[in-house]
Coordinates of C-alpha atoms and ligand atoms in Angstrom, one line a residue:
X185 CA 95.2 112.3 62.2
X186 CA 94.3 115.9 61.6
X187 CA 91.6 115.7 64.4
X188 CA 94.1 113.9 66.8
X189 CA 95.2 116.5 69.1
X190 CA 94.5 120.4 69.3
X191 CA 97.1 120.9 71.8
X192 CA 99.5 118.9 69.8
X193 CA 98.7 121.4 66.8
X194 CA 99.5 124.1 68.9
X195 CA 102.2 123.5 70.5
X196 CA 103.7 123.1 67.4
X197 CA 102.5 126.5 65.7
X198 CA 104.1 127.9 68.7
X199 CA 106.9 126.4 67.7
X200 CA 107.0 128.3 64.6
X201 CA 106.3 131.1 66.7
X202 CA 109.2 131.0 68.8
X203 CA 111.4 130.8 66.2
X204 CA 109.8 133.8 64.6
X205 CA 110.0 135.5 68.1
X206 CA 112.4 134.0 70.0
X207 CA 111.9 132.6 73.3
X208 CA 111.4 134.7 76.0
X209 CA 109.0 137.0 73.6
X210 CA 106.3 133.7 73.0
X211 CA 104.2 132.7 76.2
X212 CA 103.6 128.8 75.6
X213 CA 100.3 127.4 77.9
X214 CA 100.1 124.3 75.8
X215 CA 101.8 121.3 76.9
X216 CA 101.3 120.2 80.3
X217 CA 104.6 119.0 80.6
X218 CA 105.8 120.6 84.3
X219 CA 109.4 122.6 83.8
X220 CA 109.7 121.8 88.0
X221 CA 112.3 119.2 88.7
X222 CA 112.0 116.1 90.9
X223 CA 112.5 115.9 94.1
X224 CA 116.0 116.1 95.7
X225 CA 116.0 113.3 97.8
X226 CA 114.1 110.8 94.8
X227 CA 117.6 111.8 92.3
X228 CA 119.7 110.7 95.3
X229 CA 117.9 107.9 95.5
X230 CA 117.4 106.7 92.1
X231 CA 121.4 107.3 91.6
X232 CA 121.7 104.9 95.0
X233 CA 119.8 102.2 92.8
X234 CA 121.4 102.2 89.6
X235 CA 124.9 102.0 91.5
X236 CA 123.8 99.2 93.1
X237 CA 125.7 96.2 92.1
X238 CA 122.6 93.8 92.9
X239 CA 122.4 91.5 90.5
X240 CA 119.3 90.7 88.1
X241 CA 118.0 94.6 88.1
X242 CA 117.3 94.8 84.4
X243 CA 115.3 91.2 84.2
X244 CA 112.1 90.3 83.5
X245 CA 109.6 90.2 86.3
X246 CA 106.2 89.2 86.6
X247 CA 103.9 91.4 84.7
X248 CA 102.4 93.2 87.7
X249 CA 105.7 94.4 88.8
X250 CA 108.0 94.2 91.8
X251 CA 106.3 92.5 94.6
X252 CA 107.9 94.7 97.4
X253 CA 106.8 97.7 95.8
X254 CA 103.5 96.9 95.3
X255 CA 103.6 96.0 99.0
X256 CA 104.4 99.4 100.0
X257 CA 102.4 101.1 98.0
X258 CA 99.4 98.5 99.5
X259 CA 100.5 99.6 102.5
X260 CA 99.7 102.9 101.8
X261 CA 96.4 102.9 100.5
X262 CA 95.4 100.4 103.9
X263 CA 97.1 103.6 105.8
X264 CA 94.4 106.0 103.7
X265 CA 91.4 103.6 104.0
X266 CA 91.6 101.2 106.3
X267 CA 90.5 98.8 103.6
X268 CA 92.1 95.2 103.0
X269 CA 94.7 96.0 100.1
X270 CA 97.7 93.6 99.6
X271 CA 99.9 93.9 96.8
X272 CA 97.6 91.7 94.4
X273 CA 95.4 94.9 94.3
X274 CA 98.6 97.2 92.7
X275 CA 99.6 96.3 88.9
X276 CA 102.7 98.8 88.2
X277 CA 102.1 100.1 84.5
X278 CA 103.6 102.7 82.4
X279 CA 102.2 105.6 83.6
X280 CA 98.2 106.5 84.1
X281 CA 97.9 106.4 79.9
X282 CA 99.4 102.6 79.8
X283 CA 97.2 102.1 83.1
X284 CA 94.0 103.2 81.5
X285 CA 94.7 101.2 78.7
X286 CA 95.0 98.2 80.4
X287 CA 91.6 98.7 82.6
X288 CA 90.0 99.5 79.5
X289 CA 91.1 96.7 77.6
X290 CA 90.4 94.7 80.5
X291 CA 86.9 95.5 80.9
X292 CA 85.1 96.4 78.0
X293 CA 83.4 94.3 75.4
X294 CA 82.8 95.2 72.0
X295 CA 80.3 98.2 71.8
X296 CA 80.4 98.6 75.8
X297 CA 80.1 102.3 76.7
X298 CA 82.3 104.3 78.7
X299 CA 80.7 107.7 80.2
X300 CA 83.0 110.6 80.1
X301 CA 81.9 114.0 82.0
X302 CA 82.6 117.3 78.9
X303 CA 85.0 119.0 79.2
X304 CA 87.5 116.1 79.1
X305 CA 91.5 114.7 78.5
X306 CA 91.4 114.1 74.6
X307 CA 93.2 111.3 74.9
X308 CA 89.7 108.9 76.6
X309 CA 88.7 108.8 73.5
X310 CA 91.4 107.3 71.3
X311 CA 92.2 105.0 75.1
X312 CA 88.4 103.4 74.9
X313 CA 88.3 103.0 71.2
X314 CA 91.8 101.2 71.4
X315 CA 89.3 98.5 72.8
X316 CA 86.3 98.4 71.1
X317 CA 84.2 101.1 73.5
X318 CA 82.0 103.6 72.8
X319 CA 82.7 107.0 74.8
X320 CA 79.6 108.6 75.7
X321 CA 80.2 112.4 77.0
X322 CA 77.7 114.0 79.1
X323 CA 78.0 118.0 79.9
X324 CA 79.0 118.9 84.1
X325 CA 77.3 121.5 85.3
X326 CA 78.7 125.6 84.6
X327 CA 81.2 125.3 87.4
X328 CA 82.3 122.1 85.8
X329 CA 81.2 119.8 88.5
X330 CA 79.3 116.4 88.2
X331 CA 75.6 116.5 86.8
X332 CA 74.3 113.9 88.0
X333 CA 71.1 113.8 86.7
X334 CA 72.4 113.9 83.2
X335 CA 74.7 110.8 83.9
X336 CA 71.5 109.0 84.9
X337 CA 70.0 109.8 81.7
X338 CA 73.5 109.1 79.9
X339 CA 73.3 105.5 81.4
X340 CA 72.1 102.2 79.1
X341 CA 72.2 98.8 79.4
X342 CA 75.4 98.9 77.8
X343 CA 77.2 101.1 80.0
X344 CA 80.3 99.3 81.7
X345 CA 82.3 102.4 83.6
X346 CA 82.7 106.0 84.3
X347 CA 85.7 107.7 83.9
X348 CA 86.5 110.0 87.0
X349 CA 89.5 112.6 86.3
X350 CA 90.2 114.7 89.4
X351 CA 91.5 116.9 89.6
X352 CA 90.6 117.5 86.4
X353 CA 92.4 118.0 83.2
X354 CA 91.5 120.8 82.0
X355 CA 89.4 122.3 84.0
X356 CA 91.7 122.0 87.8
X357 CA 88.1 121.4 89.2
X358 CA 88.4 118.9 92.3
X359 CA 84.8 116.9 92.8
X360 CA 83.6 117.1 96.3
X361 CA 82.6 114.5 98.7
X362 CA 79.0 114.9 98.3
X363 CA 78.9 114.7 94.2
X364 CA 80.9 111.9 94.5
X365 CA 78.5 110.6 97.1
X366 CA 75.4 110.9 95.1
X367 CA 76.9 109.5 92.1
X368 CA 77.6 106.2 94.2
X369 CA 74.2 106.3 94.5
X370 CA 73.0 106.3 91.5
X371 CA 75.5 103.5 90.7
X372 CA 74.5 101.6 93.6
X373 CA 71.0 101.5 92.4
X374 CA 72.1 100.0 89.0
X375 CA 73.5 97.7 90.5
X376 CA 71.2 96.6 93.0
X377 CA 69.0 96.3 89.8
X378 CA 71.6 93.4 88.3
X379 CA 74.2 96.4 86.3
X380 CA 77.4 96.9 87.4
X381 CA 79.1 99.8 86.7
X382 CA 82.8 100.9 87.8
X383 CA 84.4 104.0 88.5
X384 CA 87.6 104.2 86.8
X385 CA 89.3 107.0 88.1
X386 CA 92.2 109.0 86.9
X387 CA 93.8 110.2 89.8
X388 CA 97.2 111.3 87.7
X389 CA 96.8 114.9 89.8
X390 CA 96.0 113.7 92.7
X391 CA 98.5 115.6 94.7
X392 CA 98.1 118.9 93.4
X393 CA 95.8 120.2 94.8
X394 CA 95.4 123.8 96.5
X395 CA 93.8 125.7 99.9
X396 CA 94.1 122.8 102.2
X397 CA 90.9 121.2 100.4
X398 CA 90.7 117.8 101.3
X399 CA 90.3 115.0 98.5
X400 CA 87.9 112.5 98.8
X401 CA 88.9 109.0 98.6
X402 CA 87.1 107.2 96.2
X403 CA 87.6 103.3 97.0
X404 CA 85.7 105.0 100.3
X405 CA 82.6 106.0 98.6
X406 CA 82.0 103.0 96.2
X407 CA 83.0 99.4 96.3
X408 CA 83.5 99.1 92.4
X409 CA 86.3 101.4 91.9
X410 CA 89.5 101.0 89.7
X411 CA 92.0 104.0 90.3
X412 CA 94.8 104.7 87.8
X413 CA 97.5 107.3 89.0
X414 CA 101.2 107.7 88.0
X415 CA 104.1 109.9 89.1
X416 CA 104.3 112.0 85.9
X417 CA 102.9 114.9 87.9
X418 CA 103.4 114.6 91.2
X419 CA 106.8 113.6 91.4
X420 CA 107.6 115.5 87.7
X421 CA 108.9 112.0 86.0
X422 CA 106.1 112.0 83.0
X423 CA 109.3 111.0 80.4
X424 CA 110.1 107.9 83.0
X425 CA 106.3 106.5 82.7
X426 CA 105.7 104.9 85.6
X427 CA 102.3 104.5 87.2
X428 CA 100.0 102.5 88.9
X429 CA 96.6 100.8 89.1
X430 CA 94.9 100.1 92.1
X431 CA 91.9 97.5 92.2
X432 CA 89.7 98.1 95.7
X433 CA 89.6 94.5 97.5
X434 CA 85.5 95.4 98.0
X435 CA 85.4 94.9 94.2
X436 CA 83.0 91.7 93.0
X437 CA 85.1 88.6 91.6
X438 CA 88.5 91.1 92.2
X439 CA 90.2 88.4 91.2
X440 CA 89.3 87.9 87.7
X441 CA 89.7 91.6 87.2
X442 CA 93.3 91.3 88.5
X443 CA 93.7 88.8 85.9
X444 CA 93.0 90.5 83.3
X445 CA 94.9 93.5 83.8
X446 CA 98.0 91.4 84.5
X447 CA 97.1 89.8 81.2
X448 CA 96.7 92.7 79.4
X449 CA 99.5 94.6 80.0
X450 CA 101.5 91.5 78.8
X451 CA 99.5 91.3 75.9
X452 CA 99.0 95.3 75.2
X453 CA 103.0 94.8 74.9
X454 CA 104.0 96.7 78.1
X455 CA 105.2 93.4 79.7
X456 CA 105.6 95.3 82.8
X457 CA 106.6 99.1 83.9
X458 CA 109.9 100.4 83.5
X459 CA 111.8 98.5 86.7
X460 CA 113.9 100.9 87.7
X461 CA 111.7 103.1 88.0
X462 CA 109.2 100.8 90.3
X463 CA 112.2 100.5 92.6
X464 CA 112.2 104.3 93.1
X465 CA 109.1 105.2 93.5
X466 CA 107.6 102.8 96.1
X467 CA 109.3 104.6 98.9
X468 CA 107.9 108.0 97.5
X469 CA 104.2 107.3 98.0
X470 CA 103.6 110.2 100.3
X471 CA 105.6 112.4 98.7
X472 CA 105.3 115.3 96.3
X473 CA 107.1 118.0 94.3
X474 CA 106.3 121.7 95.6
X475 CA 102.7 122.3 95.7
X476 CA 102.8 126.1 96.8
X477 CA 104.9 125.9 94.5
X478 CA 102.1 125.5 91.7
X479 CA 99.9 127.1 94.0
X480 CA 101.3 130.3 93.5
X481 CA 101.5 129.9 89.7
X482 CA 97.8 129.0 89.7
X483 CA 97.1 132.5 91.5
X484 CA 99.1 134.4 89.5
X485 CA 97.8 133.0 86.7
X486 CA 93.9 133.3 87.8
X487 CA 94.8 137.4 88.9
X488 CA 95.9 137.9 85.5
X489 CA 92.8 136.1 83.9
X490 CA 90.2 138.3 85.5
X491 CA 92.2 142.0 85.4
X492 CA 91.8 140.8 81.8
X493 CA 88.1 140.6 81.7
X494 CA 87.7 137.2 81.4
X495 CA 85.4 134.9 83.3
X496 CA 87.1 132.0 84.6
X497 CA 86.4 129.2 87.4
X498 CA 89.6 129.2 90.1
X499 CA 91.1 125.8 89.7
X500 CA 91.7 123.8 92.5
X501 CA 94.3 121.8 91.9
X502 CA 96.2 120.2 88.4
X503 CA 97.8 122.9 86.9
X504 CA 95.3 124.0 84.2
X505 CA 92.8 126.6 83.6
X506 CA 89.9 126.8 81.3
X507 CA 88.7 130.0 80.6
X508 CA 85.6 131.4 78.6
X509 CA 86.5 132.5 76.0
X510 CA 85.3 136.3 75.3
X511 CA 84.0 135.2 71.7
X512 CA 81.7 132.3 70.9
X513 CA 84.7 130.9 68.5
X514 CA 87.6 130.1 70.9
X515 CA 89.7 129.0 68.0
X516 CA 89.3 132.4 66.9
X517 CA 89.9 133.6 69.9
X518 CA 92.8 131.7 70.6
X519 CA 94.6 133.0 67.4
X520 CA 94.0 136.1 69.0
X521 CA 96.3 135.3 71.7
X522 CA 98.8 134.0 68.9
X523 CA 99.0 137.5 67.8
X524 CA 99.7 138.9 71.3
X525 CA 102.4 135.9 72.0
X526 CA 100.3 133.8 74.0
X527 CA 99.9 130.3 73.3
X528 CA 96.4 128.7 74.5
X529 CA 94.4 125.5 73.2
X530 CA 91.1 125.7 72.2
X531 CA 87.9 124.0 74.2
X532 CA 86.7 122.5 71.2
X533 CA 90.2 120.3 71.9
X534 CA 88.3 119.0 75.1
X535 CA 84.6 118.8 73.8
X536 CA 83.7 121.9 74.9
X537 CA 83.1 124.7 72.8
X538 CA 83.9 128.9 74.3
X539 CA 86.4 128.3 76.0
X540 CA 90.0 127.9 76.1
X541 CA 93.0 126.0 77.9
X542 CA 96.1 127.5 79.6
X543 CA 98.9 125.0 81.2
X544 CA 100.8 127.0 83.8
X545 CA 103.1 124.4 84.3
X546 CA 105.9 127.0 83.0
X547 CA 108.3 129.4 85.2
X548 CA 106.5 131.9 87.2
X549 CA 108.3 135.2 85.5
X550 CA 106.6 133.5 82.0
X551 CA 103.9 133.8 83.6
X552 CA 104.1 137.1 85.4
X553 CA 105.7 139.0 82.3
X554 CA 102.6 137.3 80.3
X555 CA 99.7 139.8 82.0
X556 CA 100.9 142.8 79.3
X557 CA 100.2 140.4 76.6
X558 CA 96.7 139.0 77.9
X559 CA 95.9 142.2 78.7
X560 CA 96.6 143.9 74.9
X561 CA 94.9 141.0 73.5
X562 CA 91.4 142.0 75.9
X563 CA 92.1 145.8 74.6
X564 CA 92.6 144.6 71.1
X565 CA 89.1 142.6 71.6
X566 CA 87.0 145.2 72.8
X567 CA 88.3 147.4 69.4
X568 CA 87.4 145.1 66.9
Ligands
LIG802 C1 94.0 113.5 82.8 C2 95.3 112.8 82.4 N1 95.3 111.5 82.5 C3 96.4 110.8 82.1 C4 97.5 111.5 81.6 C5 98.7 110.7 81.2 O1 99.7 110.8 82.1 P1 100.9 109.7 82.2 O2 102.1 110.5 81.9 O3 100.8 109.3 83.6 O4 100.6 108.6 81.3 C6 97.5 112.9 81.5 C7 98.7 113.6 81.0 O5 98.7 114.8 80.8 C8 96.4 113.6 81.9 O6 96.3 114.9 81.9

């Protein structure tokens, strides 16, 4: 339990912090739990729904969830690829974290291997040993994209999936096309040579993203693709957990695998996602809260980072950045930033060692009136 979550750990010294402080004097990058609101038009809708007087609302359903809704958001993903998708492919789940848990329970054997790229979302771990797997990390490359030479030499005869997360928690990195390309290849050749291996892909940022860059579309690129999202992020409901996960109809024996996640979350205890929710969210499939919105923050953010001194890779979308940090110990480093105010997690609570993690998920002024603070910490660095 001690090792169970750095951020967790610092959130709550901050805690202490703030009440030390107060406030407005303690700069708090550690959840990533967006302060921006949902949408206008999804509150006017969801207060539509629960004043409907249609009867049989609050039932039990089938476990995959509402059919309708799983039509429209099929319909959307046939818009995006042109792919056969029906709602057999969508099971509605409670959020991406009850969606992962499903795939992974669905898929893995005991002792299966589940390649993770460092740094990485804490949480894959305790999600693939939930079921028995064995997360194997391998190291991206400095800018924090794919190696995929190393996730060759990661692979055994044991290995049942990689886990995709773009855009990435924590690093905001967004793979390109062509990474994403060559890893197909590499997992095409496995299988080709009898070992199939699927992309499970946790799209939960999927819509932040920044510059106009365009996001490639993974059920695109390779046939044996699960993707997991939810509209914790996007649409800024994480405490409503609803989510989805999306089975590409190119996938071999689809149908089994549909099965078995409908089975499992049944038997995980989910039964099925919240239902009000599901009702909402179907007709919000292509929409968003503010991205310049967060675009801005992630500027601001960055501008501040490097008048500090630090060295830091400009996220492209989420809403995290994951400097170096200035001192091989980023937990030292990071209780550094306690005593200037600012609240950070350490790399080492992502596998990764030097650097450190900021959420900027918060209000803009936090932000802004932060730069004082990161920049007397740099000073106070450079004296010591
Ligand atoms: C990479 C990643 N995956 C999954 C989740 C879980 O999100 P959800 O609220 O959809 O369960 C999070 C939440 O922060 C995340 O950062």
């Amino acid at each position: 339990m001690k090792d169970s979550s750095w951020i967790r750990a610092m959130f709550e010294e901050g805690e202490k912090l703030k009440k030390q402080y107060g406030d407005t004097d303690i700069f708090d990058f550690t959840l990533g739990n967006p302060i921006t609101e949902p949408p206008k038009a999804l509150k006017e809708e969801l207060i539509r729904i629960v004043s409907s007087d249609v009867r049989g609302m609050h039932r039990y359903m089938t476990n995959s969830g509402y059919e309708e809704v799983r039509e429209q958001i099929a319909g959307f993903h046939r818009a995006k690829t042109k792919l056969d998708f029906t709602r057999d492919h969508v099971v509605m789940t409670v959020g991406s974290a009850g969606g992962l848990n499903v795939v992974l329970k669905s898929i893995l054997d005991p002792a299966d291997e589940i390649i993770v790229p460092r740094p990485y979302f804490v949480e894959f771990r305790f999600y693939i040993e939930n079921h028995g797997g064995v997360m194997k990390l391998v190291d991206t490359r400095d800018n924090f994209h794919l190696d995929i030479e190393k996730i060759e030499k990661a692979i055994t005869s044991k290995t049942k999936a990689i886990i995709i997360n773009s855009p990435n928690n924590p690093t905001g990195v967004v793979y390109r096309e062509e990474e994403l390309r060559e890893l197909s290849r590499l997992l095409n050749e496995k299988r080709k040579k009898g070992q199939r291996i699927y992309i499970v892909a946790d799209e939960a940022y999927r819509k932040i993203i920044y510059d106009g860059i365009s996001f490639p579309n993974l059920f695109k690129l390779y046939d044996e693709t699960i993707i997991v999202t939810s509209h914790s992020k996007d649409l800024a409901l994480p405490g409503e957990r609803i989510g989805y996960i999306t089975i590409s109809p190119l996938i071999k024996n689809a149908q089994s695998l549909i099965d078995a996640t409908i089975f499992s979350n049944r038997i995980l205890g989910f039964i099925n996602a919240p239902a009000i929710m599901q009702k909402l969210v179907g007709k919000f499939q292509g929409n968003s809260v503010d991205i310049m919105d967060y675009q801005k923050k992630r500027d601001t953010i960055y501008s501040i980072l490097l008048d500090s001194g630090l060295e830091v890779v400009k996220p492209m979308g989420a809403f995290y950045i994951f400097p170096k940090s200035p001192v091989k110990d980023d937990v030292k480093f990071v209780r550094t930033l306690q005593k200037h105010h600012i609240l950070a997690v350490p790399g080492v609570g992502f596998g990764k060692q030097g650097y450190f993690r900021l959420a900027y998920c918060v209000e803009l002024d936090v932000i802004e009136r932060s730069r004082q603070y990161f920049q007397e910490a740099g000073k106070a660095l450079h004296k010591s």
